[in-house]
Every structure is written in C-alpha cells, then in structure tokens.
Amino acid sequence: MPDIADWERHELTSLRGIAYTAKTKPDHRFRDLSRTIDETLLDYCFHKLNKKAASGVDRITWSGYQKHYTANVGNLIGRLKRGGYRARLVKRKHIPKGAGKTRPLGIPVVEDKLLQTAASEILSAIYEQDFHPFSYGYRPRRGARQAADDLVVRMQFGRFGYVVEADIKGFFNHIDHDKLLEMLAQRIDDKRFLHLINKWLKAGILEEDKRIHYPEEGTPQGGSVSPILANIYLHTVIDEWFEKVVKLHCEGIGVRHKYRSPI
C-alpha cells in the first residue's frame, strides 16, 4: 500500500498546515515559526520523549519534570516569548565504539530536549517535503531495513557499473554552524526560530572531568534536534549535488541510497 502523503501524516493541525505549505510551495520561506511552539505542541512532544532517558546537568528526569509539568511549561513558554530562554549545559557521556574508541554523546536537560523535539517536528514538517526518496536515515517510517531491502532489489534488477560506499568521519562533530544556519535561512524567515537553533549549537558542554567548553562546530549526538539538522545539511551539500550534478554524468541508472546509523 502507498504511504500516506508526508504532509498528511502529522497529527497536529499546525504541523499539517506547515507541511502542506512546504509541499505545495517549494520556494516559500516560513515566518513566525517560533509562534508554533505553544502548549499544544509541547504537550504532544513531551509524551514522545524517552521516559527512561538519563537526566541532564540539572538531574531532573522525565517523571520529575512531569510532577510540575503545567507550571514548568508555562514558565518555559513565558521565557520564550520575552526572549529569556537560555540553553543549559549539555552533559557529555562517552560510550564504547569498538577498537578502543568512544563516541561522545550529549545529554540535554529535559526542558531543552522538549523544546528541541518541538523544533524538530516543525523542521521535519518542512523538510520532509524536500528530502529525496533515497534518503533513509533519521526519517519517519524509514530505517536500515527498508534501505537494505530496496538496495537488494535494485542491485538484482538494475543496471549499475559501480557501487560506492562512503562514511563521513566525525560528521556530527564537524558540521559548520554558519553554513547550516545559511541553509536553514533558505526556507525559514524567522530570526527568533533560527536564533533558538543557534543557542543549542553553541550550548556549553560539560565534560566527564567537569571541564566546560563551548563548541564552534558540530551538533551534540543525543540532542533531539540533531538528526533533522544533520539531514538538512547532507540534503543540501550531498543529495542535491548528486541529483543535479553527478547523475548528469552517469550512464544507465544513477541511484543513490543513503542511510546513517542512529548511533
């Protein structure tokens, strides 16, 4: 059965409206997205958070935040409206990666994670209309299994001369902040919303040895908004390049399958 249209899959009317506009008006630049972050959207996103996730630097868990949820969200919305919101420090946690290496994860506080999830839902409503069908990583109703199945069928029955496998080393750690914000500005004409994203990109990181540093590049793996930001960045610099430049020089069928591991 065919998938439901991307713009129709959203449960909230506000997100569905954004997605429909993005689908029908590819050149539209969105204004006042920050106003979309209201109590309804935050309620919807709060129940999507991992209830068992580790706490951030404030040591407040999902259940702890829920105890005073109405007051917490009211306070958060108030700070957003008057420009008083500040991103908290991101707790760094290193997990084993294999071969003696580790992967740095960033753990935001629940409030920041909630707000990032809301921003991620808004960005997804816009950019899911732009992303190419060969992109599988960090996307709704898609994953490694679908990518593998599709690739197997294409390889069996398609006409290909080359298969290229590539891995971007330390991608999340080296995303250029300024370039990412420039990419977002092509679709988003809301300085408050873009400034909100910049706050998360620049948020201080509390290392395991208690040192604090402020990143000049990259997005913290573990942040709710990082996957969609990564997809937007790669869509612009790789996917669009492949579609508009590389495929013009391909003989036969030029097909691309992209999947990034969520870890």
PDB file of C-alpha atoms in Angstrom, residues 4-24 30 36 121-122 125-126 129:
ATOM      1  CA  ILE A   4       0.161   8.465   3.290  1.00  0.00           C
ATOM      2  CA  ALA A   5       1.277  11.840   1.912  1.00  0.00           C
ATOM      3  CA  ASP A   6       4.017  13.366   4.052  1.00  0.00           C
ATOM      4  CA  TRP A   7       2.000  16.480   4.765  1.00  0.00           C
ATOM      5  CA  GLU A   8      -0.997  14.430   5.913  1.00  0.00           C
ATOM      6  CA  ARG A   9       0.868  12.234   8.397  1.00  0.00           C
ATOM      7  CA  HIS A  10       1.096  14.954  11.068  1.00  0.00           C
ATOM      8  CA  GLU A  11      -1.335  14.618  13.934  1.00  0.00           C
ATOM      9  CA  LEU A  12      -1.401  18.311  14.851  1.00  0.00           C
ATOM     10  CA  THR A  13      -3.216  20.781  12.619  1.00  0.00           C
ATOM     11  CA  SER A  14      -0.433  23.353  12.930  1.00  0.00           C
ATOM     12  CA  LEU A  15       2.213  20.902  11.679  1.00  0.00           C
ATOM     13  CA  ARG A  16      -0.052  19.635   8.925  1.00  0.00           C
ATOM     14  CA  GLY A  17      -0.545  23.186   7.707  1.00  0.00           C
ATOM     15  CA  ILE A  18       3.205  23.834   7.649  1.00  0.00           C
ATOM     16  CA  ALA A  19       3.842  20.584   5.781  1.00  0.00           C
ATOM     17  CA  TYR A  20       1.124  21.308   3.213  1.00  0.00           C
ATOM     18  CA  THR A  21       2.531  24.765   2.521  1.00  0.00           C
ATOM     19  CA  ALA A  22       6.049  23.324   2.170  1.00  0.00           C
ATOM     20  CA  LYS A  23       4.743  20.675  -0.245  1.00  0.00           C
ATOM     21  CA  THR A  24       2.724  22.990  -2.452  1.00  0.00           C
ATOM     22  CA  PHE A  30       8.317  30.421   6.616  1.00  0.00           C
ATOM     23  CA  THR A  36       4.028  27.475  16.588  1.00  0.00           C
ATOM     24  CA  GLU A 121       8.759  18.399  14.497  1.00  0.00           C
ATOM     25  CA  ILE A 122       8.471  21.794  12.794  1.00  0.00           C
ATOM     26  CA  ALA A 125       7.146  19.129   8.561  1.00  0.00           C
ATOM     27  CA  ILE A 126       9.018  21.472   6.216  1.00  0.00           C
ATOM     28  CA  GLN A 129       8.689  17.642   1.553  1.00  0.00           C
TER      29      GLN A 129
END
